[in-house]
Tab-separated table of C-alpha atoms in Angstrom:
chain	number	residue	atom	x	y	z
A	276	MET	CA	-36.051	-17.348	-8.582
A	277	LEU	CA	-34.773	-13.345	-9.109
A	278	GLU	CA	-36.785	-12.477	-5.187
A	279	ASN	CA	-34.216	-15.793	-3.544
A	280	LEU	CA	-31.563	-13.860	-5.662
A	281	GLY	CA	-32.290	-10.121	-4.309
A	282	GLN	CA	-33.277	-11.559	-0.609
A	283	GLN	CA	-29.759	-13.954	-0.185
A	284	ALA	CA	-27.703	-10.483	-1.675
A	285	LEU	CA	-29.684	-8.531	1.353
A	286	ILE	CA	-28.684	-11.172	3.956
A	287	ASN	CA	-24.986	-11.629	2.324
A	288	ILE	CA	-24.308	-7.345	2.643
A	289	PHE	CA	-26.109	-7.301	6.695
A	290	SER	CA	-24.091	-10.854	8.069
A	291	HIS	CA	-20.957	-8.800	6.505
A	292	LEU	CA	-21.117	-5.585	7.708
A	293	PHE	CA	-22.872	-7.869	11.480
A	294	PHE	CA	-19.711	-9.330	11.791
A	295	ILE	CA	-17.644	-6.212	10.647
A	296	GLY	CA	-18.957	-4.350	13.835
A	297	VAL	CA	-18.306	-6.967	16.357
A	298	ALA	CA	-14.474	-7.365	14.740
A	299	PHE	CA	-14.480	-3.779	14.661
A	300	ILE	CA	-15.300	-4.033	18.567
A	301	ALA	CA	-13.683	-7.115	19.707
A	302	LEU	CA	-10.074	-5.925	18.572
A	303	GLN	CA	-10.796	-2.719	20.630
A	304	ALA	CA	-9.993	-5.105	23.927
A	305	LEU	CA	-6.163	-5.124	22.445
A	306	HIS	CA	-3.442	-2.690	22.403
A	307	PHE	CA	-1.327	-2.656	19.386
A	308	ASP	CA	0.184	0.912	20.553
A	309	LYS	CA	2.546	-1.427	21.692
A	310	LEU	CA	2.633	-3.047	18.803
A	311	LEU	CA	3.964	-0.217	16.100
A	312	ARG	CA	6.423	1.830	15.745
A	313	GLY	CA	5.187	5.811	16.789
A	314	ASN	CA	4.473	8.708	14.771
A	315	ARG	CA	2.317	6.288	12.357
A	316	VAL	CA	-1.092	7.231	12.824
A	317	PHE	CA	-2.816	6.452	9.215
A	318	GLN	CA	-0.676	3.401	9.136
A	319	ALA	CA	-2.081	2.375	12.579
A	320	ARG	CA	-5.112	3.164	11.291
A	321	LEU	CA	-5.287	1.016	8.194
A	322	LEU	CA	-4.072	-1.607	9.694
A	323	TYR	CA	-6.878	-1.722	11.883
A	324	VAL	CA	-9.820	-1.153	9.753
A	325	LEU	CA	-7.840	-3.872	7.585
A	326	LEU	CA	-7.338	-6.341	10.101
A	327	THR	CA	-11.119	-5.555	11.008
A	328	ILE	CA	-12.481	-6.167	7.466
A	329	VAL	CA	-10.432	-9.264	6.946
A	330	ILE	CA	-11.485	-10.831	9.947
A	331	GLY	CA	-14.963	-9.623	9.827
A	332	SER	CA	-15.243	-11.240	6.268
A	333	THR	CA	-13.819	-14.273	7.104
A	334	VAL	CA	-16.106	-14.892	9.845
A	335	SER	CA	-19.207	-13.685	7.717
A	336	ASN	CA	-18.194	-16.121	4.712
A	337	PHE	CA	-17.727	-19.001	7.503
A	338	PHE	CA	-21.328	-18.576	8.991
A	339	LEU	CA	-23.239	-18.071	5.617
A	340	ASP	CA	-21.164	-21.020	4.015
A	341	TYR	CA	-22.692	-22.763	7.646
A	342	LEU	CA	-26.134	-21.438	6.393
A	343	TYR	CA	-26.072	-23.334	3.170
A	344	TRP	CA	-25.041	-26.180	3.911
A	345	SER	CA	-27.381	-26.738	5.787
A	346	LYS	CA	-30.172	-25.164	3.695
A	347	GLN	CA	-28.607	-27.951	1.298
A	348	LEU	CA	-28.949	-30.378	3.900
A	349	GLN	CA	-32.848	-31.403	3.055
A	350	LEU	CA	-31.691	-32.856	-0.285
A	351	LEU	CA	-30.268	-35.827	0.846
A	352	PHE	CA	-32.541	-37.469	1.325
């Protein structure tokens, strides 16, 4: 029982880190320079990091929910 919880926690951590990395790479394709004011480098980087975490975590939660729900389908029959 506790082994399953540990494995699930490890899968969740790696999933979040993976999708945050993917979101970071994907956001590099956008030009945020045009949307932000000049001389606001710290705020721009903070916004970039927070946006990356939000997108990556959301996609990871969707992936993990889908995985969990697909495992629960066997209980239907």
